Amino acid sequence: MPFLKDIARVADGLSLVAKEAIYRQRRSDGGNNLQSLIKNTLLSATDLTGLTKGKVRKLDKEIDADSAVRSDSNRESVVYFTDEKPSTSSSSEPQIECHLEVNEVSAAEIRDNVEPPVQATGTTYEGDAQIDSISSESKAAEVVVPATPQMKSQRKLRERKVPTTSFSRALGFAGLGAGLAWGTLQESAKRLVFGAPNVQGNQSAVSPYLSEKNAERLALALCRMRGAALKLGQMLSIQDESVVPAPILAALDIVRQGADVMPRSQLNQVLSSELGHDWSSKLKSFDYEPMAAASIGQVHRAFTKDGMEVAMKIQYPGVADSIESDIENVKLLLSYTNLLPEKLFLDNAMKVAKEELSRECDYELEAKSQKRFGVLLSGTKGFYVPVVIDDLSSKRVLTSELVPGIPIDKVTLLDQETRNYVGKKLLELTLMELFVFRFMQTDPNWSNFLYDESEKVINLIDFGAARDYPKRFVDDYLRMVFACANNDREAIIKLSQRLGFLTGEESEIMMETHVQAGFVVGLPFSKPGGYDFRANNITQSISNLGATMLRHRLTPPPEEAYSLHRKLSGAFLACIKLGAVVPCREILLEVYEKYEFGEHDSERLASGSE
Ligand SMILES: Nc1ncnc2c1ncn2[C@@H]1O[C@H](COP(=O)(O)OP(=O)(O)OP(=O)(O)O)[C@@H](O)[C@H]1O
């Protein structure tokens, strides 16, 4: 009785709204607020379900959707500050002396000529359907996330306040839940009358919950909510269609086109409370048009008093305090949709996500990691970490030297030699982080690597997800990578048990699938000479095996694996995207030969010796 189930879902969604209303009523000091409460509740709910409100931003620069070229003729968003009149007002608005000076064109602006003006960030992983399409060099740049026709058009970015209180956020999720349920009911009714769409293998055809409209609802709500839910969505997007349904992946693509943008008043409030009311006195100019609207914060270009061009990452208010509840709300939504496979061990993934997100919201920690990476990589050719500007940074604002460069997906437009070089550097960096520093930036989002062609340098940004790995884990992990590279079945099983990927009680099919997955991952490292990432569809094979493992595994992966595998698969996907030819085995051997295994287990596995 799917129809009854849908009605139950609507009821669930509405009961979430009602629950919030009752909760709010209990907290309020009487019945006076009831009327406005009901009004606000309904407004918030319908606002999020309809998602038609909000001020559409008048961008200074228009996107040319095809060429992604932006016109820089109008820079009204840049505000200039003078020495004479530092802002001392108690209001959050900075003192504005004059507008509209014309900046010199900087390297970063040149870079922006190949980027949309407000760049959404997010984990730019591709599902297998897209990886499939990379079969030749010429196709390397054409990979796109599948989007429904409705979604393909560029979404107009909206200027909308971030819901900051836990109440308004919970209400947002409740509204979304009700909206999704209502959408499901509508879709079910449509199907009753017109019949279900007959698209083979398309999950949206199977479940009315996954209609295109609902996916769009979900995406736009995430864009408004921002924060943990959005980040979680990005994390989920690493999964392919066998795990996360295609319409949801397509919805996440909308999200990547740009989260909503904070209105100026909210932005000024954050800047004042974080850097003091005189924040503008430390700057020559500040561009209110964000360079990027990310999940946790938005990034603005500015010039310091001494003329350094900087990127200021400003956190959306409230997101740090609502991680826990946001994730619980997402979990509720997911479980009531009943869409994700049980063996995803969602609870574990959510727990890890909570920890990662709280770290990512702490920009002081990120600044520390950024500085640490700066030191670690200072002697390594080909990489640069921008300097942190301490007196313009705090727990919720992070200011760094602005660095030029194009993100990895744009490097695909450059020649083969350059793509090989960038692919090689990315793989070197990944192995160095894990096996040399034991400290890794675990967010492989392509726009976190900005390639500066003139210097042949990859500028590294975004260290929010940087973390240490214990020596013992890294020791065994290196042994396992080596076992995979050498097709050593026994060692793979032994190490997988030691690392906690297997319990030893698994079925034959699970064991075999696990070993096969190890062989596939080890393939690029298995033979000397350049490995051509265009030649084999690693991710397709892994995904097929992964689907089997999801059905048969007995234990969730060790905690370290979530971030590590995200990063490692990101490095592979980047090489695939680049269509690069990379001497992977040589890179691994160099690391392996210099590696000093810990005392706890000095045994080198037989497969480890060359
Ligand atoms: N120092 C910098 N120089 C140049 N561009 C920068 C710099 N810092 C940030 N950006 C731009 O802002 C975008 C977002 O920055 P960043 O990745 O640090 O934010 P985030 O909130 O961590 O994003 P995410 O949603 O990926 O976690 C980057 O992709 C890049 O385009």
XYZ file of C-alpha atoms and ligand atoms in Angstrom:
641
model
C 0.000 0.000 0.000
C 2.463 2.660 -1.160
C -0.211 5.326 -1.149
C -0.912 4.815 2.546
C 2.788 4.851 3.249
C 3.047 8.233 1.545
C 0.215 9.587 3.614
C 2.074 8.344 6.665
C 5.149 10.190 5.460
C 3.233 13.441 5.102
C 1.941 12.900 8.597
C 5.493 12.263 9.813
C 6.743 15.438 8.219
C 3.885 17.463 9.613
C 4.335 15.932 13.024
C 7.930 17.145 12.967
C 6.645 20.661 12.386
C 4.058 20.220 15.112
C 6.660 18.848 17.502
C 8.756 21.951 17.040
C 5.701 24.119 17.555
C 4.844 22.410 20.821
C 8.435 22.570 21.966
C 8.519 26.247 21.197
C 5.205 26.830 22.942
C 6.481 25.166 26.109
C 9.477 27.416 26.113
C 7.506 30.557 25.439
C 6.071 32.509 28.369
C 2.421 32.170 27.599
C -0.167 32.094 24.935
C 0.623 35.569 23.562
C 3.257 34.209 21.311
C 1.107 31.453 20.019
C -0.273 33.367 17.108
C 3.099 34.554 15.890
C 4.498 31.133 16.624
C 1.979 29.472 14.349
C 2.563 32.113 11.725
C 6.358 31.693 11.920
C 6.121 27.941 11.973
C 3.980 27.889 8.879
C 6.090 30.506 7.190
C 9.307 28.663 7.840
C 7.868 25.385 6.763
C 6.337 26.651 3.580
C 9.343 28.828 2.887
C 11.553 25.783 2.892
C 9.166 23.503 1.124
C 8.272 25.920 -1.606
C 11.720 27.455 -1.645
C 10.556 30.153 -3.909
C 11.302 33.058 -1.641
C 14.495 34.887 -0.901
C 16.030 37.771 -2.758
C 17.623 36.741 -5.997
C 21.039 38.298 -5.966
C 21.891 40.908 -8.522
C 25.338 39.724 -9.362
C 27.874 42.280 -10.432
C 29.118 39.848 -12.967
C 26.962 37.642 -15.095
C 27.819 34.073 -15.784
C 28.143 33.012 -19.334
C 26.924 29.500 -18.705
C 28.665 27.996 -21.687
C 32.069 29.532 -21.530
C 31.945 30.359 -17.850
C 33.527 33.693 -18.656
C 32.675 36.585 -16.433
C 32.440 40.203 -17.212
C 34.371 42.367 -14.835
C 33.019 45.664 -15.991
C 31.248 46.463 -12.744
C 32.862 46.138 -9.309
C 30.318 47.903 -7.159
C 30.667 45.224 -4.559
C 34.155 46.423 -3.565
C 34.176 48.729 -0.571
C 37.263 50.864 0.163
C 38.257 51.941 3.641
C 40.423 54.912 4.612
C 43.012 55.363 7.362
C 41.416 58.550 8.556
C 38.078 57.037 9.341
C 38.429 53.625 10.833
C 35.051 52.236 11.668
C 34.200 52.756 15.324
C 30.464 52.772 15.145
C 28.647 50.344 17.311
C 26.642 49.247 14.350
C 28.003 46.368 12.413
C 28.219 48.346 9.201
C 31.754 49.426 8.363
C 32.458 53.041 7.450
C 32.497 53.244 3.730
C 34.571 55.992 2.241
C 34.133 55.489 -1.436
C 33.161 52.944 -4.010
C 34.135 51.983 -7.435
C 37.835 52.316 -7.832
C 39.140 50.071 -10.508
C 41.478 47.379 -9.270
C 44.514 46.277 -11.145
C 43.837 42.931 -12.701
C 45.448 40.346 -10.484
C 46.545 36.844 -11.247
C 43.560 35.617 -9.281
C 41.235 37.667 -11.429
C 42.758 36.194 -14.525
C 42.117 32.825 -13.004
C 38.519 33.797 -12.452
C 38.099 34.277 -16.153
C 37.693 30.577 -16.384
C 35.492 30.289 -13.326
C 31.981 31.325 -12.533
C 31.908 34.412 -10.311
C 30.519 32.740 -7.258
C 32.019 29.366 -7.167
C 30.310 26.735 -5.188
C 32.651 24.446 -3.493
C 32.037 20.952 -2.459
C 33.407 17.598 -3.006
C 33.564 17.233 -6.724
C 33.360 13.544 -6.974
C 31.902 11.849 -9.950
C 29.691 8.829 -10.025
C 30.601 5.866 -12.127
C 28.284 6.855 -14.867
C 30.528 9.787 -15.504
C 33.778 7.992 -15.005
C 32.534 5.623 -17.671
C 32.501 8.424 -20.083
C 36.204 9.079 -19.712
C 37.472 6.819 -22.319
C 39.730 9.074 -24.249
C 41.910 12.080 -23.729
C 39.512 14.326 -25.537
C 36.684 13.311 -23.242
C 38.567 14.018 -20.067
C 37.128 17.495 -19.786
C 33.583 16.551 -20.592
C 32.686 14.669 -17.468
C 29.485 15.895 -15.913
C 27.386 14.867 -12.977
C 24.076 13.601 -14.298
C 21.431 16.160 -13.791
C 17.826 16.023 -14.562
C 16.837 18.386 -17.357
C 15.242 20.750 -14.875
C 18.385 20.900 -12.851
C 20.821 21.461 -15.651
C 20.105 25.139 -15.965
C 22.281 27.391 -13.829
C 20.486 28.199 -10.605
C 20.208 31.854 -9.746
C 22.060 32.352 -6.492
C 19.946 33.692 -3.735
C 20.833 36.019 -0.937
C 19.269 34.451 2.108
C 19.925 34.646 5.794
C 21.398 31.529 7.295
C 18.965 30.105 9.867
C 21.037 30.463 13.016
C 19.079 29.221 16.007
C 18.597 25.538 16.648
C 14.874 26.154 16.527
C 14.932 27.761 13.107
C 17.249 25.033 11.824
C 15.138 22.223 13.244
C 12.134 23.889 11.730
C 13.948 24.009 8.429
C 14.454 20.264 8.473
C 10.912 19.663 9.621
C 9.683 21.843 6.791
C 11.866 19.965 4.372
C 10.554 16.653 5.656
C 6.993 17.809 5.224
C 7.810 19.204 1.795
C 9.373 15.955 0.665
C 6.453 13.991 1.993
C 4.006 16.265 0.232
C 6.023 15.938 -2.970
C 5.889 12.171 -2.598
C 2.164 12.243 -2.194
C 1.787 14.388 -5.304
C 4.060 12.079 -7.278
C 2.146 9.015 -6.076
C -1.122 10.585 -7.090
C 0.353 11.416 -10.497
C 1.482 7.838 -10.890
C -1.925 6.526 -9.933
C -3.426 8.547 -12.752
C -0.703 8.436 -15.410
C 1.268 5.347 -14.375
C 4.868 5.143 -13.138
C 7.606 6.378 -15.448
C 9.198 3.445 -17.146
C 12.888 4.177 -17.038
C 14.860 1.043 -16.498
C 17.442 1.104 -13.768
C 16.444 4.588 -12.747
C 15.632 4.659 -9.069
C 13.434 7.695 -9.415
C 11.146 5.459 -11.456
C 10.966 3.020 -8.569
C 10.306 5.340 -5.665
C 7.932 8.280 -5.835
C 9.991 9.746 -3.016
C 12.825 10.301 -5.453
C 10.991 12.450 -7.934
C 12.948 15.205 -9.652
C 10.879 17.785 -7.826
C 11.767 16.268 -4.479
C 15.451 16.130 -5.359
C 15.304 19.795 -6.284
C 13.480 20.588 -3.038
C 16.195 18.811 -1.123
C 18.988 20.611 -2.951
C 17.524 24.063 -2.525
C 16.818 23.465 1.142
C 20.418 22.391 1.661
C 21.580 25.528 -0.121
C 19.619 27.572 2.327
C 20.453 25.633 5.456
C 24.154 25.320 4.626
C 26.355 23.907 7.388
C 26.503 20.286 8.440
C 23.612 19.097 6.294
C 25.185 20.509 3.186
C 28.583 19.123 4.055
C 27.039 15.754 4.715
C 25.380 15.905 1.339
C 28.757 16.562 -0.209
C 30.234 13.652 1.676
C 27.442 11.394 0.473
C 28.101 12.491 -3.068
C 31.344 10.522 -2.984
C 29.134 7.476 -3.219
C 28.025 6.385 -6.610
C 24.592 5.610 -7.907
C 24.616 2.114 -6.491
C 24.457 3.669 -3.029
C 23.005 7.132 -3.391
C 20.161 7.394 -5.879
C 20.867 9.366 -9.041
C 18.305 12.123 -8.412
C 19.939 12.833 -5.078
C 23.366 12.954 -6.712
C 21.920 15.361 -9.240
C 20.489 17.420 -6.393
C 23.937 17.606 -4.851
C 25.197 18.944 -8.137
C 22.805 21.861 -7.813
C 24.256 22.437 -4.391
C 27.724 22.584 -5.853
C 26.657 25.346 -8.201
C 26.410 27.639 -5.222
C 25.012 27.683 -1.730
C 22.912 30.706 -0.946
C 24.806 33.795 0.070
C 24.580 35.648 3.391
C 23.078 39.112 3.159
C 25.519 41.930 3.840
C 24.048 42.704 7.264
C 24.571 39.159 8.485
C 28.079 39.127 7.043
C 28.962 42.367 8.819
C 27.639 40.999 12.084
C 29.945 38.002 11.858
C 32.938 40.165 10.945
C 32.283 42.569 13.817
C 31.780 39.916 16.433
C 34.797 37.941 15.308
C 37.322 40.641 14.432
C 35.915 43.607 16.386
C 33.922 46.580 15.185
C 37.048 48.115 13.723
C 37.717 45.149 11.434
C 37.635 47.378 8.399
C 40.494 49.491 9.772
C 42.816 46.578 9.013
C 41.807 46.561 5.378
C 42.227 48.726 2.341
C 39.261 47.183 0.617
C 36.748 44.387 0.904
C 34.710 42.809 -1.873
C 31.191 42.015 -0.722
C 30.675 39.792 -3.725
C 31.851 36.382 -2.465
C 34.389 34.479 -4.532
C 32.868 31.265 -3.282
C 29.850 30.161 -1.288
C 30.839 26.968 0.455
C 29.077 24.708 2.902
C 30.375 26.225 6.093
C 31.382 29.683 5.053
C 31.732 32.082 2.165
C 34.988 33.510 0.860
C 35.610 37.176 0.098
C 38.485 38.916 -1.575
C 40.109 41.835 0.246
C 43.312 43.887 0.390
C 45.111 44.364 3.690
C 46.444 47.756 4.719
C 49.905 46.770 3.520
C 48.544 45.814 0.126
C 48.401 42.031 0.327
C 45.531 40.481 -1.585
C 43.764 38.053 0.740
C 40.928 35.546 0.817
C 38.693 35.904 3.878
C 36.681 32.805 4.735
C 33.759 33.871 6.867
C 31.716 31.234 8.622
C 27.940 31.221 8.429
C 26.599 32.040 11.884
C 25.051 29.203 13.837
C 26.420 26.339 11.775
C 29.071 25.357 14.315
C 26.550 25.125 17.139
C 24.070 23.100 15.185
C 26.258 20.277 13.868
C 24.872 17.751 16.304
C 21.235 18.613 15.734
C 21.638 19.081 11.970
C 23.103 15.626 11.636
C 20.412 14.113 13.820
C 17.818 15.803 11.645
C 19.434 14.541 8.452
C 19.546 11.071 9.975
C 15.869 11.292 10.766
C 15.094 12.360 7.231
C 17.233 9.589 5.774
C 15.848 6.891 7.984
C 12.307 7.830 7.319
C 12.958 7.737 3.583
C 14.382 4.265 4.091
C 16.521 4.725 1.024
C 20.041 3.929 2.077
C 21.332 0.389 2.482
C 21.568 -0.911 6.024
C 25.176 -2.008 5.713
C 26.232 1.558 5.095
C 26.517 1.619 8.906
C 25.047 5.084 8.852
C 25.487 5.570 12.593
C 29.216 5.173 12.322
C 29.429 7.429 9.289
C 27.368 10.074 11.091
C 29.540 9.881 14.185
C 32.656 10.416 12.100
C 30.939 13.202 10.180
C 30.071 14.981 13.444
C 33.657 14.889 14.617
C 35.019 16.001 11.271
C 32.534 18.821 11.012
C 33.257 20.197 14.454
C 36.913 20.289 13.549
C 36.147 21.980 10.244
C 34.151 24.698 11.949
C 37.128 25.613 14.076
C 39.085 28.012 11.869
C 41.761 28.435 14.560
C 42.496 24.758 14.185
C 42.453 25.114 10.420
C 44.904 28.016 10.628
C 47.207 25.832 12.717
C 46.995 22.979 10.208
C 47.599 25.374 7.326
C 50.735 26.707 9.006
C 51.877 23.181 9.800
C 51.474 22.167 6.159
C 53.309 25.315 5.124
C 56.301 24.194 7.161
C 56.102 20.528 6.098
C 55.977 21.424 2.413
C 58.342 24.375 2.465
C 61.208 22.337 0.988
C 59.103 20.478 -1.568
C 59.114 21.782 -5.118
C 55.787 22.176 -6.808
C 53.603 23.015 -3.802
C 52.753 26.203 -1.972
C 50.631 26.839 1.101
C 49.318 30.408 1.495
C 50.290 32.386 4.561
C 47.670 32.867 7.309
C 47.007 36.493 8.308
C 46.672 36.144 12.065
C 45.275 39.538 12.930
C 42.406 39.022 10.490
C 41.651 35.515 11.665
C 39.632 34.046 14.529
C 37.596 30.978 15.335
C 35.053 31.845 12.659
C 37.079 33.936 10.187
C 40.162 32.691 8.397
C 42.187 35.083 6.301
C 44.941 33.808 4.032
C 47.099 35.189 1.298
C 45.095 34.905 -1.915
C 46.747 32.453 -4.259
C 46.269 32.124 -8.009
C 45.562 29.002 -9.959
C 42.940 26.911 -11.652
C 41.199 23.985 -9.952
C 41.979 20.439 -11.045
C 38.913 20.065 -13.233
C 40.124 23.028 -15.294
C 43.591 21.536 -15.639
C 41.921 18.984 -17.922
C 41.896 21.749 -20.541
C 45.703 21.908 -20.563
C 48.103 19.725 -22.546
C 48.878 16.097 -21.749
C 52.326 16.860 -20.336
C 50.871 19.300 -17.838
C 48.123 16.872 -16.871
C 50.690 14.128 -16.304
C 52.729 16.520 -14.180
C 49.770 17.605 -12.052
C 48.547 13.998 -11.673
C 51.993 12.911 -10.552
C 52.304 15.768 -8.076
C 48.880 15.008 -6.598
C 49.702 11.367 -6.092
C 53.105 12.226 -4.618
C 51.439 14.645 -2.263
C 48.848 12.090 -1.154
C 51.444 9.422 -0.380
C 53.732 11.938 1.268
C 50.948 13.206 3.518
C 50.020 9.721 4.663
C 53.327 7.904 4.760
C 55.786 10.708 5.486
C 53.916 13.366 7.455
C 51.203 11.042 8.805
C 49.173 14.227 8.620
C 46.709 14.597 5.802
C 44.351 17.133 4.330
C 41.461 14.764 3.738
C 39.138 16.830 1.558
C 40.011 16.076 -2.064
C 37.618 18.679 -3.486
C 39.185 19.690 -6.802
C 39.057 23.363 -6.013
C 41.318 22.799 -3.010
C 44.211 22.384 -5.443
C 44.832 25.500 -7.492
C 47.363 24.941 -10.253
C 49.427 27.980 -11.147
C 50.799 27.231 -14.570
C 53.215 30.131 -14.728
C 55.060 28.813 -11.661
C 54.284 25.108 -12.194
C 53.071 25.100 -8.625
C 49.975 23.640 -6.994
C 48.655 26.092 -4.436
C 46.974 24.237 -1.603
C 44.011 25.624 0.291
C 41.389 24.411 2.792
C 42.950 22.554 5.686
C 39.762 22.251 7.710
C 39.727 18.486 7.308
C 43.397 17.928 8.104
C 44.136 15.202 10.630
C 46.874 13.013 12.048
C 46.995 9.237 11.598
C 48.506 6.967 14.258
C 51.870 5.446 13.383
C 50.681 1.919 13.955
C 47.767 2.362 11.555
C 49.996 3.935 8.907
C 52.574 1.130 9.251
C 49.981 -1.513 8.502
C 48.264 0.568 5.881
C 51.498 0.926 3.928
C 52.011 -2.806 4.174
C 48.515 -3.294 2.864
C 48.976 -0.908 -0.068
C 52.107 -2.844 -0.905
C 50.292 -6.156 -0.653
C 47.622 -4.790 -3.000
C 50.282 -3.593 -5.428
C 51.842 -7.059 -5.409
C 48.581 -9.015 -5.668
C 49.384 -10.703 -2.370
C 46.063 -12.207 -1.349
C 47.148 -13.629 1.987
C 48.765 -10.420 3.146
C 45.725 -8.393 2.130
C 43.476 -10.578 4.294
C 45.853 -10.607 7.241
C 46.369 -6.850 7.197
C 42.704 -6.132 6.594
C 41.904 -8.034 9.764
C 44.618 -6.267 11.692
C 43.392 -2.894 10.490
C 39.758 -3.747 11.269
C 38.346 -3.936 7.749
C 37.504 -7.615 8.246
C 36.549 -9.567 11.344
C 37.730 -12.955 10.067
C 34.171 -14.280 10.220
C 33.200 -13.085 6.751
C 31.653 -15.251 4.107
C 33.747 -16.515 1.214
C 32.076 -14.094 -1.164
C 32.866 -11.115 1.070
C 36.470 -12.194 1.499
C 36.927 -12.681 -2.216
C 35.294 -9.372 -3.081
C 37.458 -7.581 -0.560
C 40.632 -9.080 -1.993
C 39.539 -8.250 -5.548
C 38.946 -4.648 -4.483
C 42.470 -4.605 -3.077
C 43.837 -5.838 -6.396
C 41.955 -3.163 -8.309
C 43.248 -0.388 -6.051
C 46.743 -1.876 -6.302
C 46.646 -2.014 -10.093
C 48.210 1.418 -10.787
C 51.045 0.482 -8.409
C 51.557 -2.999 -9.779
C 53.893 -2.389 -12.712
C 56.799 -0.047 -13.316
C 56.401 2.690 -15.920
C 53.609 5.189 -16.330
C 50.152 3.950 -15.415
C 47.599 5.322 -17.829
C 44.554 6.357 -15.836
C 42.581 6.599 -19.088
C 43.044 2.909 -19.779
C 41.104 1.224 -17.008
C 37.933 2.029 -15.262
C 39.088 1.560 -11.697
C 36.145 3.285 -10.126
C 33.637 1.244 -12.092
C 35.252 -1.965 -10.851
C 35.488 -0.706 -7.282
C 31.906 0.397 -7.344
C 30.673 -3.002 -8.502
C 32.709 -4.707 -5.787
C 31.654 -2.062 -3.267
C 27.980 -2.829 -3.844
C 28.654 -6.494 -3.016
C 30.689 -5.574 0.055
C 27.885 -3.348 1.291
C 25.605 -6.353 1.278
C 27.989 -8.782 2.943
C 30.257 -6.910 5.281
C 30.071 -7.605 8.999
C 31.784 -4.567 10.405
C 32.034 -0.897 9.576
C 35.471 0.219 8.385
C 37.894 1.589 10.995
C 37.317 5.214 11.886
C 40.475 6.318 10.050
C 39.213 4.832 6.806
C 36.396 7.323 6.219
C 38.594 10.331 5.664
C 41.517 8.364 4.284
C 39.538 6.574 1.612
C 37.780 9.770 0.680
C 41.161 11.339 0.074
C 42.691 8.343 -1.698
C 39.734 7.882 -3.995
C 39.823 11.638 -4.583
C 43.451 11.375 -5.718
C 42.576 8.523 -8.096
C 39.537 10.351 -9.400
C 41.657 13.443 -10.003
C 44.140 11.394 -12.067
C 41.249 9.850 -13.992
C 39.681 13.229 -14.531
C 43.030 14.567 -15.746
C 43.534 11.544 -17.990
C 47.057 11.478 -16.574
C 49.816 8.946 -17.076
C 51.616 8.598 -13.756
C 54.546 6.393 -12.650
C 52.630 5.225 -9.587
C 54.803 2.246 -8.698
C 57.970 4.331 -8.701
C 56.332 6.909 -6.431
C 55.182 4.204 -4.016
C 58.563 2.459 -4.023
C 60.342 5.672 -3.174
C 58.105 6.140 -0.163
C 58.259 2.508 0.863
C 62.003 2.264 0.736
C 62.490 5.290 2.959
C 59.744 4.321 5.389
C 60.700 3.346 8.905
C 58.264 0.849 10.367
C 57.520 1.117 14.067
C 59.006 -1.118 16.697
C 55.656 -2.719 17.569
C 55.846 -4.907 14.523
C 59.007 -4.694 12.548
C 58.081 -7.549 10.270
C 58.152 -6.602 6.608
C 55.732 -8.741 4.744
C 57.153 -11.070 2.149
C 55.398 -9.154 -0.613
C 57.063 -6.006 0.620
C 60.512 -6.854 -0.575
C 61.158 -6.056 -4.167
N 43.771 31.552 -0.132
C 42.941 31.439 -1.165
N 43.332 31.847 -2.378
C 42.501 31.746 -3.445
N 41.239 31.277 -3.382
C 40.793 30.872 -2.197
C 41.613 30.915 -1.022
N 40.897 30.455 0.009
C 39.695 30.101 -0.487
N 39.613 30.352 -1.802
C 38.442 30.112 -2.680
O 37.317 29.875 -1.878
C 36.822 28.558 -2.071
C 36.313 28.010 -0.738
O 37.367 27.975 0.194
P 37.570 26.740 1.164
O 37.656 25.493 0.346
O 38.686 27.052 2.069
O 36.175 26.794 1.930
P 35.418 25.636 2.685
O 34.334 26.242 3.485
O 36.401 24.813 3.407
O 34.797 24.839 1.488
P 34.249 23.371 1.478
O 32.771 23.476 1.288
O 34.966 22.757 0.310
O 34.646 22.733 2.737
C 37.987 27.790 -2.662
O 37.577 26.701 -3.438
C 38.652 28.860 -3.510
O 37.987 29.044 -4.729
